PDB file of C-alpha atoms in Angstrom:
ATOM      1  CA  MET A   1     -15.125  23.679 -31.318  1.00 52.00           C
ATOM      2  CA  THR A   2     -16.298  21.881 -28.193  1.00 55.00           C
ATOM      3  CA  CYS A   3     -18.369  23.053 -25.189  1.00 55.00           C
ATOM      4  CA  ASP A   4     -17.934  21.996 -21.732  1.00 52.00           C
ATOM      5  CA  ALA A   5     -20.689  21.195 -19.094  1.00 57.00           C
ATOM      6  CA  ASN A   6     -21.138  24.996 -18.387  1.00 56.00           C
ATOM      7  CA  GLY A   7     -21.752  25.765 -21.962  1.00 54.00           C
ATOM      8  CA  ILE A   8     -18.326  27.414 -22.557  1.00 54.00           C
ATOM      9  CA  CYS A   9     -17.014  26.603 -25.900  1.00 55.00           C
ATOM     10  CA  VAL A  10     -13.235  25.837 -26.158  1.00 52.00           C
ATOM     11  CA  GLY A  11     -11.352  25.687 -29.369  1.00 57.00           C
ATOM     12  CA  LYS A  12      -9.070  22.749 -30.245  1.00 62.00           C
ATOM     13  CA  GLY A  13      -6.014  24.753 -30.051  1.00 60.00           C
ATOM     14  CA  ASN A  14      -6.891  25.712 -26.464  1.00 68.00           C
ATOM     15  CA  ILE A  15      -7.484  22.176 -25.558  1.00 73.00           C
ATOM     16  CA  LEU A  16      -4.111  21.177 -27.074  1.00 77.00           C
ATOM     17  CA  MET A  17      -2.486  23.857 -24.860  1.00 80.00           C
ATOM     18  CA  LEU A  18      -4.159  22.839 -21.832  1.00 81.00           C
ATOM     19  CA  ASN A  19      -2.914  19.347 -22.400  1.00 79.00           C
ATOM     20  CA  VAL A  20       0.640  20.524 -22.881  1.00 76.00           C
ATOM     21  CA  LEU A  21       0.537  22.457 -19.725  1.00 78.00           C
ATOM     22  CA  LEU A  22      -1.023  19.510 -17.812  1.00 80.00           C
ATOM     23  CA  SER A  23       1.755  17.216 -19.014  1.00 73.00           C
ATOM     24  CA  ARG A  24       4.369  19.654 -18.002  1.00 64.00           C
ATOM     25  CA  LEU A  25       2.953  19.990 -14.550  1.00 72.00           C
ATOM     26  CA  GLN A  26       2.923  16.158 -14.355  1.00 70.00           C
ATOM     27  CA  GLN A  27       6.706  16.175 -15.230  1.00 61.00           C
ATOM     28  CA  ARG A  28       7.551  18.573 -12.456  1.00 62.00           C
ATOM     29  CA  HIS A  29      10.708  20.292 -12.092  1.00 62.00           C
ATOM     30  CA  ARG A  30      13.462  18.861 -14.459  1.00 72.00           C
ATOM     31  CA  THR A  31      16.125  21.489 -14.310  1.00 85.00           C
ATOM     32  CA  MET A  32      19.336  20.264 -12.591  1.00 86.00           C
ATOM     33  CA  GLU A  33      20.416  21.400  -9.204  1.00 86.00           C
ATOM     34  CA  TYR A  34      23.930  22.309 -10.229  1.00 90.00           C
ATOM     35  CA  PRO A  35      25.619  24.476  -9.012  1.00 89.00           C
ATOM     36  CA  ASP A  36      23.662  24.521  -5.836  1.00 88.00           C
ATOM     37  CA  GLY A  37      23.523  20.797  -5.891  1.00 90.00           C
ATOM     38  CA  PRO A  38      25.681  17.936  -7.121  1.00 90.00           C
ATOM     39  CA  ALA A  39      26.785  18.049 -10.758  1.00 91.00           C
ATOM     40  CA  PRO A  40      24.952  15.795 -13.101  1.00 90.00           C
ATOM     41  CA  PRO A  41      26.312  12.332 -13.744  1.00 91.00           C
ATOM     42  CA  LEU A  42      28.815  12.024 -16.600  1.00 93.00           C
ATOM     43  CA  PRO A  43      28.756   9.377 -19.106  1.00 91.00           C
ATOM     44  CA  GLU A  44      30.913   6.325 -18.631  1.00 91.00           C
ATOM     45  CA  ARG A  45      33.156   6.982 -21.494  1.00 91.00           C
ATOM     46  CA  PHE A  46      33.757  10.785 -20.488  1.00 94.00           C
ATOM     47  CA  ALA A  47      37.295  11.911 -21.010  1.00 94.00           C
ATOM     48  CA  GLY A  48      38.081  14.645 -18.604  1.00 93.00           C
ATOM     49  CA  LYS A  49      41.438  16.297 -17.524  1.00 93.00           C
ATOM     50  CA  PRO A  50      44.286  14.060 -18.273  1.00 92.00           C
ATOM     51  CA  LEU A  51      46.480  12.947 -15.430  1.00 90.00           C
ATOM     52  CA  VAL A  52      50.189  12.057 -15.933  1.00 87.00           C
ATOM     53  CA  THR A  53      52.197  10.079 -13.490  1.00 84.00           C
ATOM     54  CA  LYS A  54      55.210  12.047 -12.575  1.00 77.00           C
ATOM     55  CA  GLY A  55      58.701  10.463 -13.041  1.00 70.00           C
ATOM     56  CA  ALA A  56      57.250   7.580 -14.711  1.00 67.00           C
ATOM     57  CA  CYS A  57      59.103   7.930 -18.076  1.00 72.00           C
ATOM     58  CA  PRO A  58      62.693   8.727 -17.077  1.00 62.00           C
ATOM     59  CA  ASP A  59      64.006   6.837 -20.104  1.00 68.00           C
ATOM     60  CA  GLY A  60      62.783   9.339 -22.617  1.00 68.00           C
ATOM     61  CA  CYS A  61      60.159   7.187 -24.273  1.00 78.00           C
ATOM     62  CA  SER A  62      58.228   9.343 -26.705  1.00 83.00           C
ATOM     63  CA  GLN A  63      55.564   6.843 -27.922  1.00 87.00           C
ATOM     64  CA  CYS A  64      52.825   9.154 -26.561  1.00 88.00           C
ATOM     65  CA  VAL A  65      54.126  12.022 -28.255  1.00 89.00           C
ATOM     66  CA  GLU A  66      54.449  10.414 -31.538  1.00 91.00           C
ATOM     67  CA  ALA A  67      50.768   9.046 -31.239  1.00 92.00           C
ATOM     68  CA  CYS A  68      49.047  12.512 -30.631  1.00 93.00           C
ATOM     69  CA  PRO A  69      47.542  13.915 -33.793  1.00 94.00           C
ATOM     70  CA  THR A  70      47.820  17.544 -32.762  1.00 94.00           C
ATOM     71  CA  ARG A  71      51.216  17.638 -31.140  1.00 93.00           C
ATOM     72  CA  ALA A  72      49.534  18.415 -27.741  1.00 93.00           C
ATOM     73  CA  LEU A  73      52.288  16.379 -25.828  1.00 90.00           C
ATOM     74  CA  SER A  74      55.879  17.025 -25.404  1.00 86.00           C
ATOM     75  CA  HIS A  75      58.424  15.209 -23.319  1.00 80.00           C
ATOM     76  CA  THR A  76      61.637  16.614 -21.852  1.00 74.00           C
ATOM     77  CA  GLU A  77      61.984  15.855 -18.124  1.00 73.00           C
ATOM     78  CA  GLU A  78      58.339  15.156 -17.789  1.00 80.00           C
ATOM     79  CA  ILE A  79      55.349  14.724 -20.075  1.00 85.00           C
ATOM     80  CA  ARG A  80      53.507  17.911 -20.678  1.00 88.00           C
ATOM     81  CA  ILE A  81      50.012  18.047 -22.211  1.00 92.00           C
ATOM     82  CA  ASP A  82      48.692  21.064 -23.792  1.00 95.00           C
ATOM     83  CA  LEU A  83      44.734  20.990 -23.189  1.00 95.00           C
ATOM     84  CA  GLY A  84      44.328  23.645 -25.777  1.00 95.00           C
ATOM     85  CA  ARG A  85      45.544  21.285 -28.463  1.00 96.00           C
ATOM     86  CA  CYS A  86      44.207  18.043 -26.890  1.00 95.00           C
ATOM     87  CA  LEU A  87      41.390  16.212 -28.713  1.00 96.00           C
ATOM     88  CA  PHE A  88      40.861  13.954 -25.597  1.00 96.00           C
ATOM     89  CA  CYS A  89      41.174  11.045 -28.084  1.00 94.00           C
ATOM     90  CA  ARG A  90      43.087   8.885 -25.679  1.00 93.00           C
ATOM     91  CA  GLU A  91      45.616   7.824 -28.210  1.00 94.00           C
ATOM     92  CA  CYS A  92      48.407   8.935 -26.039  1.00 92.00           C
ATOM     93  CA  ALA A  93      46.960   6.710 -23.109  1.00 90.00           C
ATOM     94  CA  GLY A  94      46.709   3.724 -25.485  1.00 91.00           C
ATOM     95  CA  ALA A  95      50.382   4.269 -26.684  1.00 90.00           C
ATOM     96  CA  CYS A  96      51.943   4.641 -23.466  1.00 87.00           C
ATOM     97  CA  PRO A  97      53.599   1.168 -22.379  1.00 85.00           C
ATOM     98  CA  LYS A  98      53.691   2.130 -18.795  1.00 84.00           C
ATOM     99  CA  GLN A  99      50.056   3.464 -18.725  1.00 86.00           C
ATOM    100  CA  SER A 100      51.422   6.805 -17.304  1.00 87.00           C
ATOM    101  CA  ILE A 101      48.480   8.845 -18.764  1.00 90.00           C
ATOM    102  CA  ARG A 102      44.903   8.382 -18.003  1.00 92.00           C
ATOM    103  CA  PHE A 103      41.912  10.650 -18.519  1.00 94.00           C
ATOM    104  CA  SER A 104      40.038  11.450 -15.334  1.00 93.00           C
ATOM    105  CA  ASP A 105      36.419  12.534 -14.726  1.00 93.00           C
ATOM    106  CA  GLU A 106      37.419  16.097 -14.001  1.00 93.00           C
ATOM    107  CA  TYR A 107      35.319  18.417 -16.055  1.00 94.00           C
ATOM    108  CA  ARG A 108      36.623  21.797 -14.645  1.00 93.00           C
ATOM    109  CA  MET A 109      39.352  22.705 -17.144  1.00 93.00           C
ATOM    110  CA  ALA A 110      38.414  26.323 -18.290  1.00 92.00           C
ATOM    111  CA  THR A 111      40.876  29.127 -17.535  1.00 91.00           C
ATOM    112  CA  GLY A 112      41.495  32.807 -18.477  1.00 89.00           C
ATOM    113  CA  CYS A 113      45.139  32.155 -19.334  1.00 88.00           C
ATOM    114  CA  ARG A 114      46.357  30.196 -22.253  1.00 91.00           C
ATOM    115  CA  GLU A 115      49.504  29.126 -20.587  1.00 89.00           C
ATOM    116  CA  ASP A 116      47.565  27.437 -17.828  1.00 89.00           C
ATOM    117  CA  LEU A 117      46.105  24.987 -20.368  1.00 92.00           C
ATOM    118  CA  VAL A 118      49.603  23.509 -20.697  1.00 89.00           C
ATOM    119  CA  CYS A 119      50.131  20.398 -18.317  1.00 77.00           C
ATOM    120  CA  GLY A 120      46.968  20.805 -16.324  1.00 53.00           C
ATOM    121  CA  GLY A 121      44.524  23.719 -16.221  1.00 52.00           C
ATOM    122  CA  GLY A 122      41.469  23.350 -14.242  1.00 51.00           C
ATOM    123  CA  PRO A 123      40.365  24.593 -10.727  1.00 51.00           C
ATOM    124  CA  GLU A 124      43.815  25.270  -9.320  1.00 49.00           C
ATOM    125  CA  GLN A 125      43.909  28.050 -11.806  1.00 48.00           C
ATOM    126  CA  SER A 126      40.365  29.138 -11.462  1.00 48.00           C
ATOM    127  CA  GLU A 127      41.535  32.449  -9.793  1.00 49.00           C
ATOM    128  CA  ARG A 128      43.138  33.435 -13.237  1.00 53.00           C
ATOM    129  CA  ILE A 129      39.738  33.232 -14.999  1.00 55.00           C
ATOM    130  CA  LEU A 130      39.507  37.162 -14.815  1.00 56.00           C
ATOM    131  CA  GLN A 131      36.309  36.957 -12.510  1.00 59.00           C
ATOM    132  CA  ALA A 132      37.079  40.319 -11.303  1.00 57.00           C
ATOM    133  CA  LYS A 133      37.067  41.830 -14.857  1.00 63.00           C
ATOM    134  CA  ALA A 134      33.783  39.974 -15.759  1.00 67.00           C
ATOM    135  CA  LYS A 135      32.016  40.972 -12.630  1.00 64.00           C
ATOM    136  CA  ARG A 136      33.055  44.489 -12.756  1.00 67.00           C
ATOM    137  CA  LEU A 137      31.915  44.908 -16.324  1.00 68.00           C
ATOM    138  CA  PHE A 138      28.858  42.774 -16.592  1.00 71.00           C
ATOM    139  CA  GLY A 139      27.654  42.179 -13.057  1.00 69.00           C
ATOM    140  CA  ARG A 140      25.929  38.801 -12.810  1.00 72.00           C
ATOM    141  CA  SER A 141      24.662  38.610 -16.240  1.00 82.00           C
ATOM    142  CA  LEU A 142      26.323  38.032 -19.756  1.00 91.00           C
ATOM    143  CA  LYS A 143      24.973  38.313 -23.310  1.00 94.00           C
ATOM    144  CA  LEU A 144      26.865  36.416 -25.908  1.00 96.00           C
ATOM    145  CA  ARG A 145      26.783  36.270 -29.617  1.00 97.00           C
ATOM    146  CA  GLN A 146      27.892  32.831 -30.865  1.00 97.00           C
ATOM    147  CA  VAL A 147      30.256  32.598 -33.925  1.00 97.00           C
ATOM    148  CA  SER A 148      30.800  29.268 -35.631  1.00 96.00           C
ATOM    149  CA  ALA A 149      34.134  29.964 -37.357  1.00 96.00           C
ATOM    150  CA  GLY A 150      34.443  26.879 -39.515  1.00 94.00           C
ATOM    151  CA  GLY A 151      33.897  24.209 -36.995  1.00 90.00           C
ATOM    152  CA  CYS A 152      32.399  20.689 -37.332  1.00 93.00           C
ATOM    153  CA  ASN A 153      29.187  21.686 -35.290  1.00 93.00           C
ATOM    154  CA  ALA A 154      30.054  19.481 -32.298  1.00 95.00           C
ATOM    155  CA  CYS A 155      31.018  22.426 -30.028  1.00 96.00           C
ATOM    156  CA  GLU A 156      27.997  24.321 -31.296  1.00 95.00           C
ATOM    157  CA  ALA A 157      25.695  21.403 -30.431  1.00 95.00           C
ATOM    158  CA  ASP A 158      27.070  20.982 -26.858  1.00 95.00           C
ATOM    159  CA  THR A 159      26.636  24.749 -26.424  1.00 95.00           C
ATOM    160  CA  ASN A 160      23.071  24.566 -27.663  1.00 94.00           C
ATOM    161  CA  VAL A 161      22.355  21.965 -25.061  1.00 94.00           C
ATOM    162  CA  LEU A 162      22.703  24.448 -22.384  1.00 95.00           C
ATOM    163  CA  GLY A 163      19.573  26.126 -23.507  1.00 92.00           C
ATOM    164  CA  THR A 164      17.452  23.193 -22.893  1.00 90.00           C
ATOM    165  CA  VAL A 165      15.198  22.837 -19.870  1.00 86.00           C
ATOM    166  CA  GLY A 166      17.547  20.448 -18.139  1.00 89.00           C
ATOM    167  CA  TRP A 167      20.374  22.946 -18.177  1.00 93.00           C
ATOM    168  CA  ASP A 168      18.587  26.348 -18.385  1.00 92.00           C
ATOM    169  CA  LEU A 169      21.486  28.595 -18.922  1.00 93.00           C
ATOM    170  CA  GLY A 170      19.195  31.640 -18.911  1.00 92.00           C
ATOM    171  CA  ARG A 171      18.560  31.252 -15.127  1.00 91.00           C
ATOM    172  CA  PHE A 172      22.211  32.361 -14.518  1.00 92.00           C
ATOM    173  CA  GLY A 173      21.634  35.630 -16.551  1.00 91.00           C
ATOM    174  CA  ILE A 174      23.635  34.084 -19.606  1.00 94.00           C
ATOM    175  CA  GLN A 175      21.880  34.193 -22.846  1.00 94.00           C
ATOM    176  CA  PHE A 176      22.793  34.000 -26.524  1.00 95.00           C
ATOM    177  CA  VAL A 177      21.565  36.970 -28.571  1.00 95.00           C
ATOM    178  CA  ALA A 178      21.122  37.404 -32.271  1.00 94.00           C
ATOM    179  CA  SER A 179      23.027  40.647 -32.824  1.00 95.00           C
ATOM    180  CA  PRO A 180      26.613  41.424 -31.741  1.00 95.00           C
ATOM    181  CA  ARG A 181      25.263  44.990 -31.186  1.00 96.00           C
ATOM    182  CA  HIS A 182      23.318  43.508 -28.303  1.00 94.00           C
ATOM    183  CA  ALA A 183      26.106  41.403 -26.909  1.00 95.00           C
ATOM    184  CA  ASP A 184      28.693  41.714 -24.170  1.00 93.00           C
ATOM    185  CA  GLY A 185      31.058  39.485 -26.071  1.00 94.00           C
ATOM    186  CA  LEU A 186      31.632  36.494 -28.493  1.00 97.00           C
ATOM    187  CA  LEU A 187      31.599  32.900 -27.922  1.00 97.00           C
ATOM    188  CA  VAL A 188      33.720  31.459 -30.831  1.00 98.00           C
ATOM    189  CA  THR A 189      33.853  27.854 -31.929  1.00 97.00           C
ATOM    190  CA  GLY A 190      35.861  26.460 -34.898  1.00 96.00           C
ATOM    191  CA  PRO A 191      39.390  27.006 -36.153  1.00 97.00           C
ATOM    192  CA  VAL A 192      38.619  30.201 -37.830  1.00 97.00           C
ATOM    193  CA  SER A 193      38.834  29.329 -41.465  1.00 96.00           C
ATOM    194  CA  GLU A 194      39.977  31.756 -43.969  1.00 96.00           C
ATOM    195  CA  ASN A 195      36.473  32.242 -45.240  1.00 96.00           C
ATOM    196  CA  MET A 196      35.335  33.157 -41.698  1.00 96.00           C
ATOM    197  CA  ARG A 197      38.236  35.422 -40.728  1.00 97.00           C
ATOM    198  CA  LEU A 198      36.603  38.620 -41.964  1.00 97.00           C
ATOM    199  CA  GLY A 199      33.247  37.533 -40.616  1.00 96.00           C
ATOM    200  CA  LEU A 200      34.748  37.041 -37.081  1.00 97.00           C
ATOM    201  CA  LEU A 201      36.663  40.318 -37.176  1.00 98.00           C
ATOM    202  CA  LYS A 202      33.500  42.278 -38.310  1.00 97.00           C
ATOM    203  CA  THR A 203      31.483  40.675 -35.663  1.00 97.00           C
ATOM    204  CA  TYR A 204      34.065  41.443 -32.952  1.00 98.00           C
ATOM    205  CA  GLU A 205      34.108  45.018 -34.167  1.00 97.00           C
ATOM    206  CA  ALA A 206      30.429  45.256 -33.931  1.00 97.00           C
ATOM    207  CA  VAL A 207      30.148  44.384 -30.281  1.00 96.00           C
ATOM    208  CA  PRO A 208      30.177  47.403 -28.070  1.00 94.00           C
ATOM    209  CA  GLY A 209      32.981  47.774 -25.655  1.00 88.00           C
ATOM    210  CA  PRO A 210      33.987  46.737 -23.109  1.00 89.00           C
ATOM    211  CA  LYS A 211      33.802  43.216 -24.546  1.00 92.00           C
ATOM    212  CA  VAL A 212      34.939  39.658 -23.974  1.00 93.00           C
ATOM    213  CA  VAL A 213      35.752  36.719 -26.131  1.00 96.00           C
ATOM    214  CA  ILE A 214      35.378  33.018 -25.134  1.00 96.00           C
ATOM    215  CA  ALA A 215      37.134  30.472 -27.135  1.00 97.00           C
ATOM    216  CA  VAL A 216      35.295  26.993 -26.882  1.00 98.00           C
ATOM    217  CA  GLY A 217      36.866  23.738 -28.020  1.00 96.00           C
ATOM    218  CA  ALA A 218      40.221  22.913 -29.376  1.00 97.00           C
ATOM    219  CA  CYS A 219      39.626  24.311 -32.674  1.00 97.00           C
ATOM    220  CA  ALA A 220      38.959  27.728 -31.490  1.00 97.00           C
ATOM    221  CA  ILE A 221      41.828  27.561 -29.020  1.00 97.00           C
ATOM    222  CA  SER A 222      44.554  26.106 -31.213  1.00 96.00           C
ATOM    223  CA  GLY A 223      43.115  25.001 -34.632  1.00 96.00           C
ATOM    224  CA  GLY A 224      42.353  21.460 -33.312  1.00 94.00           C
ATOM    225  CA  PRO A 225      42.834  18.673 -35.941  1.00 94.00           C
ATOM    226  CA  TYR A 226      43.248  21.354 -38.528  1.00 94.00           C
ATOM    227  CA  ILE A 227      46.165  23.060 -36.877  1.00 93.00           C
ATOM    228  CA  ASP A 228      48.675  24.896 -39.221  1.00 93.00           C
ATOM    229  CA  HIS A 229      46.666  24.039 -42.264  1.00 94.00           C
ATOM    230  CA  GLU A 230      46.919  26.843 -44.805  1.00 94.00           C
ATOM    231  CA  GLU A 231      43.106  27.606 -44.841  1.00 94.00           C
ATOM    232  CA  VAL A 232      42.774  28.115 -40.997  1.00 95.00           C
ATOM    233  CA  HIS A 233      44.149  30.586 -38.519  1.00 96.00           C
ATOM    234  CA  ASN A 234      44.724  28.274 -35.605  1.00 95.00           C
ATOM    235  CA  GLY A 235      41.785  29.513 -33.600  1.00 95.00           C
ATOM    236  CA  ALA A 236      40.501  32.942 -32.410  1.00 96.00           C
ATOM    237  CA  GLY A 237      43.573  34.199 -30.378  1.00 94.00           C
ATOM    238  CA  GLY A 238      45.782  35.100 -33.408  1.00 93.00           C
ATOM    239  CA  LEU A 239      43.004  37.383 -34.521  1.00 96.00           C
ATOM    240  CA  ILE A 240      41.185  38.806 -31.477  1.00 97.00           C
ATOM    241  CA  PRO A 241      42.030  38.892 -27.663  1.00 95.00           C
ATOM    242  CA  VAL A 242      40.641  35.883 -25.963  1.00 95.00           C
ATOM    243  CA  ASP A 243      39.568  36.181 -22.247  1.00 92.00           C
ATOM    244  CA  LEU A 244      38.372  32.611 -21.523  1.00 93.00           C
ATOM    245  CA  TYR A 245      39.471  29.194 -22.887  1.00 95.00           C
ATOM    246  CA  ILE A 246      37.250  26.219 -22.508  1.00 96.00           C
ATOM    247  CA  PRO A 247      39.156  23.032 -23.708  1.00 96.00           C
ATOM    248  CA  GLY A 248      37.741  19.930 -25.210  1.00 95.00           C
ATOM    249  CA  CYS A 249      36.688  18.307 -28.549  1.00 95.00           C
ATOM    250  CA  PRO A 250      34.046  19.037 -28.017  1.00 95.00           C
ATOM    251  CA  PRO A 251      33.795  20.252 -24.391  1.00 96.00           C
ATOM    252  CA  HIS A 252      31.048  18.569 -22.295  1.00 96.00           C
ATOM    253  CA  PRO A 253      28.244  20.935 -21.692  1.00 96.00           C
ATOM    254  CA  LEU A 254      29.073  20.756 -17.979  1.00 96.00           C
ATOM    255  CA  THR A 255      32.597  21.955 -18.756  1.00 96.00           C
ATOM    256  CA  ILE A 256      31.164  24.914 -20.785  1.00 96.00           C
ATOM    257  CA  LEU A 257      28.704  25.878 -18.084  1.00 95.00           C
ATOM    258  CA  ASP A 258      31.343  25.525 -15.345  1.00 93.00           C
ATOM    259  CA  GLY A 259      33.708  27.873 -17.167  1.00 92.00           C
ATOM    260  CA  LEU A 260      30.949  30.391 -17.804  1.00 92.00           C
ATOM    261  CA  LEU A 261      29.800  30.444 -14.220  1.00 90.00           C
ATOM    262  CA  ARG A 262      33.335  30.755 -12.897  1.00 88.00           C
ATOM    263  CA  PHE A 263      33.798  33.617 -15.429  1.00 88.00           C
ATOM    264  CA  ILE A 264      31.141  35.725 -14.084  1.00 86.00           C
ATOM    265  CA  GLY A 265      31.708  34.654 -10.406  1.00 82.00           C
ATOM    266  CA  ARG A 266      28.680  32.444  -9.923  1.00 79.00           C
ATOM    267  CA  ILE A 267      30.806  29.633  -8.487  1.00 78.00           C
TER     268      ILE A 267
END
């Protein structure tokens, strides 16, 4: 216990709290301006939406298809990439002798239609992210229960980043809640292992209707690197209806945030 010049005694705990508040004031505002301002800078090695040069492989070369570990690529007349299966590992780009595939810095890849993830996805399909449904049901807020259905924790980690002071997901009315009974929907990560199948189904049933499901990451969309393994269910879509797909392995926090904001009509 210490006393100031006026004889007012202040405990050590109060002094520590005052120091914390003073330091926070000196740091000033740290939350990013996005979406009202520019998006935060992406890392140099960021792998965004893949771009394919049209007509670059008329001879039927399939080296990129063979290099893909999740069979995300197909090649008939043109190369097609399923972003729901893509791990963004760049193996296809490295295998292509003509360098017809490159990964851009485009982070906007979320969509409300699974088919839109094939050969593109992104802002040109943004009108299909079911904004009308989300706005009609939930207005401008969204409470989510996160379900880790056997994932490696990478998607979970990038989702948790959104709760930090720099991103501040709560300022948009989007929050993660502890109980599915308090949620508007589920945010699912992981390939849905057999051990998590019943847990996911019960959690979904516990969410009061109307409700939404958001699949985050390649595992939750298609099974990711575990696709077709006997102990996984190739994502959430085969068990419960999915309303929003956010591809990536893992998706960058900006990709997740952009998808959520488009979903509730904030962008």
